[in-house]
Amino acid sequence: MQLTRRNLFKLGTLTGAAGALPQWAQARLPGPFNTEVQLSPAQGEEHWEPTVCRQCSAGCGLLVRVIAGRAVGIKGDPKHPISQGALCPKGAATLQELYHPDRIRQPLQRVGNRGEGKWEPISWDAAMEHLAERLRTLRQSNPSQLGILIGPTPGAIGTLWRRFAAALGTPALYEITAGQDQLPDDAAATMMGAPDGITVDLSRAEFVLSFCDWLQCFPSPVEASRAYGLLRRSRTDRRVRIISAAPRLSVTSAKADEWVPFYPGTEGALALSLAHVLIREKLWDESFVHERTHGFEEFKGLVLHDYAPDQTANITGVPVETVEHLAKEFSARKPAVALCDRADLLTQMAVLALNALAGNVGKAGGVRSKPSPSPVSPPHPQAGTRANGSPAATPASGHPAPAPNAGRLPFQALLLYHANPLFVQPQRWRRILEKAPFIASISPFIDDTARYADLVLPDHTPLEALANVPAYTLGSGRVVGISNPAVKPLYDTRPAGDLLLDLAHQIGGPVAAALPEESFEEVVKQAVKPIFEGQRGSLLRKVELEEESWTTVSKPTLDKWFKKLAKAGGWADLSAEGKPSPPGFRTLSGKFEFRADVIRGLQATPPAVRPDYPLRLCIYTPLVFAGGVGAHLPYLQGIAGARLNERPWETWAEINPLTANTLGIADGDWVQVESPTGSIRVRAKLFEGAIPDVVNIPFGLGHTAYGRWAAGVGANPAEILDADTTTGEPLWRQTRVRVAKAGE
Amino acid sequence: MTTESNPNPPPSGWLRRAWLQAAAATLGALAVLRLKGPTSAAQGETVDPKSPNGKLKPRKKWGMMIDLDRCTACGACLVACAVENNVPLGSKELSEEGRVIRWLNLMSFTEGEYPYTRQRLMPIPCQQCDQPPCTAVCPVSATYKNPEGIVAQIYPRCIGCRYCVNACPYTCKFFNWWDPDFPIEIQQGLNPDVPIRPQGVTEKCNFCHHRLMRAKEQAAVEERDLKPGDYVPACAEACPAQAITFGDLNDPKSQMSALARSPRLFRLLEELGTEPKVLYMREE
């Protein structure tokens, strides 16, 4: 272009116009057409591979649509008894995890400062040798200084980690869970002698009283939703009534016939006050209690003395009349079921006691022990001894989790597997991690904790690796799903199971001897062997192996059967569905035990009222972020706040309009939520479903790492949890806060 | 000479004959239909050339029923829809601008004051109106109602005027203000049956129309009619509560038609006369 006056003028106008635009629009001025899809669509023959969803541990069956080696679609496995062809949002988003652009593609070694996020690639051989050397020396000096932190790991991989820890000689194996609703089923062990936990036969119940947001968690959200549909519409004459007691208008409360608000963390007291009314008004199931329970008199004494509705009213905030009417409704229909999530032990025990009072234990439409895979096991020893019943980190062998303020150096080395303690329990683990001289993380992503590691070993994502996932249907059917690799590994990653076996082999000595299997497939095969031998149940679908034909009739072998099992996607035994469980409980008395002695020790003391922190904090986990996982997938981020018409991609705090008014906060304002231990900045959402003086904040956002879609989005309420002064446990349901308007 | 090399060839001898024959056949068919009386092609019936005896069969009219008394607002349908239809991923920035695209949305209505708060949650796809306000305003016929009642969008024809986006009373049409940002890794997992929409065009739910085409092809290969269940959109397939039923509203024997007689039935903004083919059943 010639530099003339006219052209110069034109240029000036153009740049001037662009300059007048706001910043975001300038960045967005139409550039080159970037939808030009670099990859052509997958073409070729289509194939649906059966596998198991591992976005949570519910074990729903999936079918993955594979074309030309690429996974291009997903649906629920119609043959799988838990998912029955359906999905939940997390399962539906699984492909985004497989093809996430920020997956780790080879082993990484830290080069910058800790947590700085500077890495250099390292070969698998070097990485494994480095790690094996570390563990070998540690095993010889002081193996208990090795901490192993694993995420929820169903199936053979969990067992393998336990064996690995035992072989190394460390008792410090912790399962890191989100901490508020994923605690062990201790009440079932204590009261029913069911160490594997319980199932709640929801869809056969005639009345449901819920103390948790079960539609968003219970144990498979897919099955919970199906049960809800059946409760509402499968009876010809009427729909089953559902009452939801909850510290906020949860999804379950919105769908229930009645919402009973109570203060966060007081569901145990509320359930026991219900028990009080049931006993006082003689509304309990006499024959069941007399014939099949033990310790009722003591329980009766405790509840009548300590849990009258007028005594609990100022703890729970539930008026006396409401408790009385709840108790009456609960006893009017049979079978009536009360349910809670795996919350603190008092809640679990109180709710289980309600079911026993209603005579709804061990029956169809009620609470049952999970049928144990092993035919006989001894009575469960004294349980319920865990401090306050809420170990957020579950020690595998009763080894207490170290207090974060431990003066001594607790660990020389930490090994993490799919665990993100810096996100789910940051205050508890941050100082321990800071002090550990060596941290290695096995994970497909650089999450908040892996970012802090010295060595990162990339694991396959679930759609690339083999696993077995045992699960139970709500009706106590047993399922073992086989998670088949649907696609070939995309990157230079290794499945954690094989990695562990390899590591044990390299460490050598007794560790190698304790884990002698050639491959993880062999471990899985051994894990499912009892099913093969048991000759019960059936494969999920009829399959034929290519090598089999009508001419060769041979004896079934484990190898052959396993191939069939994998091809079928799993196995199920649904013979217990809809039937009462065998009489008797595996407790010392052989009966259901009320265990008033344990309950007495757990009596809820409401947190001290502090005038400087006048509000209560209620942290909840939306389904898309169940287990604290999910923010890394954009489709999940996008729908997290849909239910409140809340804009996605940020953390909000639900505040009752009355409370907001007194604080001078308007809808959409940025507010600072502050507890004695910290403060986060969130968006205020005025919501009539929030109890006045309670602030509800969703958990799942606020990652410091974990890929481009999670890092730096929102705030993490786990950062401001108060901790129990003696145990160091984060107080998920008892923290108090204050809220103030924040600057833009 | 082939028609491909020249899009507008002067009708030469054989081609003209073919044209005339085709025209005559069509006229003849129409005449036959007319003679058959009031149930004419114009009123929604058609001759299926493959059906035995050339019997008249009602044209399909696809509809969806969402039973709010089963729906648990879990959001599986929202994500399944996005995955199936290669819907743009969204981002914090787009969300702040209010330009997130979601073909299927969860809408909530909170009513009453604490403690008597109630909340209604409804998944809202394109309502597939039988009298769609959006097609009427499209200057280029990019959006139209197809013979089986699906309100479709032809992306290459769309000029991005956004008239239809504004005309839709249900806010179920979405304009691509920017090109979708699919990282190359994510592109590996995109559904090959569905095109990606570029900047400047409007997109919307089309009842997973590509699934209908597949189902029809499959049925044609097997020389049979479409069976109920052959064609199900991704949202209905994913729904864990079995809240979404999909089927032919013109088939009096379908489950869909049975449900459409329920006293719990309602349609969104019925008073506008849009006649949505997405039907709802209220909670009881």
Coordinates of N, CA and C in Angstrom, one line a residue, chain A residues 110-208:
Chain A
R110 N 10.7 -33.3 38.6 CA 10.6 -31.9 38.9 C 12.0 -31.3 38.7
V111 N 12.0 -30.1 38.0 CA 13.3 -29.3 37.9 C 13.3 -28.0 38.7
G112 N 12.1 -27.4 38.7 CA 12.1 -26.1 39.5 C 11.8 -26.3 40.9
N113 N 11.4 -25.3 41.6 CA 11.0 -25.5 43.0 C 9.8 -26.3 43.1
R114 N 9.5 -26.8 44.3 CA 8.3 -27.6 44.5 C 7.1 -26.8 44.3
G115 N 6.2 -27.4 43.5 CA 4.9 -26.7 43.2 C 5.0 -25.6 42.2
E116 N 6.2 -25.5 41.6 CA 6.4 -24.4 40.6 C 5.8 -24.9 39.2
G117 N 5.8 -26.2 39.1 CA 5.2 -26.7 37.8 C 6.2 -26.8 36.7
K118 N 7.5 -26.9 37.0 CA 8.5 -27.0 36.0 C 9.0 -28.5 36.0
W119 N 8.9 -29.1 34.8 CA 9.2 -30.5 34.7 C 10.2 -30.8 33.6
E120 N 10.9 -31.9 33.7 CA 11.5 -32.4 32.5 C 11.2 -33.9 32.3
P121 N 11.1 -34.3 31.1 CA 10.7 -35.7 30.8 C 11.9 -36.6 31.2
I122 N 11.5 -37.8 31.7 CA 12.5 -38.8 32.1 C 12.0 -40.1 31.6
S123 N 13.0 -41.0 31.3 CA 12.5 -42.3 30.7 C 11.9 -43.1 31.8
W124 N 11.1 -44.1 31.4 CA 10.4 -45.0 32.3 C 11.5 -45.7 33.1
D125 N 12.5 -46.2 32.5 CA 13.5 -47.0 33.1 C 14.2 -46.2 34.3
A126 N 14.5 -45.0 33.9 CA 15.2 -44.1 34.9 C 14.3 -43.8 36.1
A127 N 13.0 -43.5 35.7 CA 12.0 -43.2 36.7 C 11.8 -44.3 37.7
M128 N 11.6 -45.5 37.1 CA 11.3 -46.7 37.9 C 12.5 -47.0 38.8
E129 N 13.7 -46.9 38.3 CA 14.9 -47.2 39.0 C 15.1 -46.3 40.2
H130 N 14.8 -45.0 39.9 CA 14.9 -44.0 40.9 C 13.9 -44.3 42.1
L131 N 12.7 -44.6 41.7 CA 11.7 -44.9 42.7 C 12.0 -46.1 43.5
A132 N 12.4 -47.2 42.7 CA 12.7 -48.5 43.4 C 13.8 -48.3 44.4
E133 N 14.8 -47.5 44.0 CA 16.0 -47.3 44.9 C 15.5 -46.6 46.2
R134 N 14.7 -45.6 46.0 CA 14.2 -44.9 47.2 C 13.5 -45.8 48.1
L135 N 12.6 -46.6 47.6 CA 11.8 -47.5 48.4 C 12.6 -48.6 49.0
R136 N 13.6 -49.1 48.3 CA 14.4 -50.1 48.8 C 15.2 -49.7 50.0
T137 N 15.8 -48.5 49.9 CA 16.6 -48.0 51.1 C 15.6 -47.7 52.3
L138 N 14.5 -47.2 52.0 CA 13.5 -46.8 53.0 C 13.0 -48.1 53.7
R139 N 12.8 -49.2 52.9 CA 12.4 -50.4 53.5 C 13.4 -51.0 54.5
Q140 N 14.7 -50.8 54.1 CA 15.7 -51.3 55.0 C 15.9 -50.5 56.2
S141 N 15.7 -49.1 56.1 CA 15.9 -48.3 57.3 C 14.7 -48.2 58.2
N142 N 13.6 -47.7 57.6 CA 12.4 -47.5 58.5 C 11.2 -47.5 57.6
P143 N 10.6 -48.6 57.2 CA 9.5 -48.7 56.3 C 8.3 -47.9 56.7
S144 N 8.1 -47.7 58.0 CA 6.9 -46.9 58.4 C 7.0 -45.5 58.0
Q145 N 8.2 -45.1 57.6 CA 8.3 -43.7 57.1 C 7.9 -43.5 55.7
L146 N 7.3 -44.6 55.1 CA 6.8 -44.4 53.7 C 5.2 -44.3 53.9
G147 N 4.7 -43.2 53.4 CA 3.2 -43.1 53.4 C 2.7 -43.3 52.0
I148 N 1.6 -44.1 52.0 CA 1.0 -44.4 50.7 C -0.4 -43.8 50.7
L149 N -0.7 -43.0 49.8 CA -2.0 -42.3 49.8 C -2.7 -42.7 48.5
I150 N -3.8 -43.4 48.6 CA -4.5 -43.8 47.4 C -6.0 -43.3 47.4
G151 N -6.5 -43.0 46.2 CA -7.8 -42.6 46.1 C -8.8 -43.8 46.2
P152 N -10.1 -43.6 45.9 CA -11.0 -44.7 46.0 C -10.6 -45.7 44.9
T153 N -10.3 -46.9 45.3 CA -9.8 -47.9 44.3 C -10.5 -49.2 44.5
P154 N -11.6 -49.4 43.7 CA -12.3 -50.6 43.8 C -11.5 -51.8 43.1
G155 N -11.8 -53.0 43.5 CA -11.3 -54.1 42.8 C -9.9 -54.5 43.1
A156 N -9.3 -55.2 42.2 CA -8.0 -55.8 42.4 C -6.9 -54.8 42.6
I157 N -7.0 -53.6 42.1 CA -6.0 -52.6 42.2 C -5.8 -52.2 43.7
G158 N -7.0 -52.0 44.3 CA -6.9 -51.7 45.8 C -6.2 -52.8 46.6
T159 N -6.6 -54.0 46.3 CA -6.0 -55.1 47.0 C -4.5 -55.2 46.7
L160 N -4.1 -54.9 45.5 CA -2.7 -54.9 45.1 C -1.9 -53.9 45.9
W161 N -2.5 -52.7 46.1 CA -1.8 -51.6 46.8 C -1.7 -52.1 48.3
R162 N -2.7 -52.7 48.8 CA -2.6 -53.2 50.2 C -1.5 -54.2 50.4
R163 N -1.4 -55.1 49.4 CA -0.3 -56.1 49.4 C 1.0 -55.5 49.3
F164 N 1.1 -54.5 48.4 CA 2.4 -53.8 48.2 C 2.8 -53.1 49.5
A165 N 1.9 -52.4 50.2 CA 2.2 -51.7 51.4 C 2.7 -52.7 52.5
A166 N 1.9 -53.8 52.5 CA 2.3 -54.8 53.5 C 3.7 -55.4 53.2
A167 N 4.0 -55.6 52.0 CA 5.3 -56.2 51.6 C 6.4 -55.2 51.9
L168 N 6.1 -54.0 51.8 CA 7.1 -53.0 52.1 C 7.3 -52.8 53.6
G169 N 6.2 -53.2 54.3 CA 6.2 -53.1 55.8 C 5.8 -51.7 56.3
T170 N 5.0 -51.0 55.5 CA 4.5 -49.8 56.0 C 3.0 -49.9 56.4
P171 N 2.6 -49.5 57.6 CA 1.2 -49.5 58.0 C 0.5 -48.2 57.5
A172 N 1.3 -47.3 57.0 CA 0.7 -45.9 56.7 C 0.1 -45.9 55.2
L173 N -1.0 -46.7 55.0 CA -1.7 -46.6 53.8 C -3.0 -46.0 54.0
Y174 N -3.3 -44.9 53.4 CA -4.5 -44.1 53.6 C -5.3 -44.0 52.3
E175 N -6.6 -44.2 52.5 CA -7.5 -43.9 51.4 C -8.0 -42.5 51.5
I176 N -7.7 -41.7 50.6 CA -8.1 -40.3 50.6 C -9.4 -40.1 49.9
T177 N -10.4 -39.7 50.7 CA -11.7 -39.4 50.0 C -12.1 -38.0 50.4
A178 N -13.1 -37.6 49.7 CA -13.6 -36.2 49.9 C -14.0 -35.9 51.3
G179 N -14.2 -36.9 52.1 CA -14.2 -36.7 53.5 C -15.5 -36.4 54.2
Q180 N -16.6 -36.0 53.5 CA -17.8 -35.7 54.2 C -18.9 -36.8 53.9
D181 N -18.8 -37.5 52.8 CA -19.9 -38.5 52.6 C -19.3 -39.8 52.1
Q182 N -18.0 -40.0 52.2 CA -17.4 -41.2 51.6 C -16.7 -41.9 52.7
L183 N -17.2 -41.8 53.9 CA -16.5 -42.4 55.1 C -16.8 -43.9 55.1
P184 N -16.1 -44.7 55.8 CA -16.4 -46.1 55.9 C -17.8 -46.4 56.5
D185 N -18.4 -47.5 56.1 CA -19.7 -47.9 56.6 C -19.5 -48.5 58.0
D186 N -19.0 -47.7 58.9 CA -18.7 -48.2 60.3 C -20.0 -48.6 61.0
A187 N -21.1 -47.9 60.8 CA -22.3 -48.3 61.5 C -22.7 -49.7 61.2
A188 N -22.6 -50.0 59.9 CA -23.0 -51.4 59.5 C -22.2 -52.4 60.2
A189 N -20.9 -52.1 60.3 CA -20.0 -53.1 60.9 C -20.3 -53.2 62.4
T190 N -20.6 -52.0 63.0 CA -20.8 -52.0 64.5 C -22.2 -52.7 64.8
M191 N -23.2 -52.3 64.1 CA -24.5 -52.7 64.5 C -25.0 -54.0 63.8
M192 N -24.5 -54.3 62.6 CA -25.0 -55.4 61.9 C -23.9 -56.5 61.6
G193 N -22.7 -56.2 62.0 CA -21.6 -57.1 61.7 C -21.4 -57.2 60.2
A194 N -21.6 -56.1 59.5 CA -21.5 -56.2 58.0 C -20.3 -55.3 57.6
P195 N -19.1 -55.9 57.6 CA -17.9 -55.0 57.3 C -17.9 -54.5 55.9
D196 N -18.6 -55.2 55.0 CA -18.6 -54.7 53.6 C -19.6 -53.6 53.4
G197 N -20.4 -53.3 54.4 CA -21.4 -52.3 54.3 C -22.8 -52.8 54.0
I198 N -23.7 -51.9 53.7 CA -25.1 -52.2 53.5 C -25.6 -51.8 52.2
T199 N -26.7 -52.4 51.8 CA -27.4 -51.8 50.6 C -28.8 -51.4 51.1
V200 N -29.3 -50.4 50.4 CA -30.7 -49.9 50.8 C -31.6 -50.2 49.6
D201 N -32.6 -51.0 49.8 CA -33.4 -51.5 48.7 C -34.5 -50.4 48.4
L202 N -34.0 -49.3 47.9 CA -34.8 -48.1 47.7 C -36.1 -48.4 46.9
S203 N -35.9 -49.0 45.7 CA -37.1 -49.0 44.8 C -38.2 -49.9 45.3
R204 N -38.0 -50.7 46.3 CA -39.1 -51.5 46.9 C -39.7 -50.9 48.1
A205 N -39.2 -49.8 48.6 CA -39.7 -49.2 49.8 C -41.0 -48.5 49.5
E206 N -41.8 -48.3 50.6 CA -43.1 -47.7 50.4 C -43.1 -46.3 51.0
F207 N -42.0 -45.9 51.7 CA -41.9 -44.6 52.2 C -40.4 -44.3 52.4
V208 N -39.9 -43.1 52.0 CA -38.5 -42.9 52.1 C -38.3 -41.6 52.9

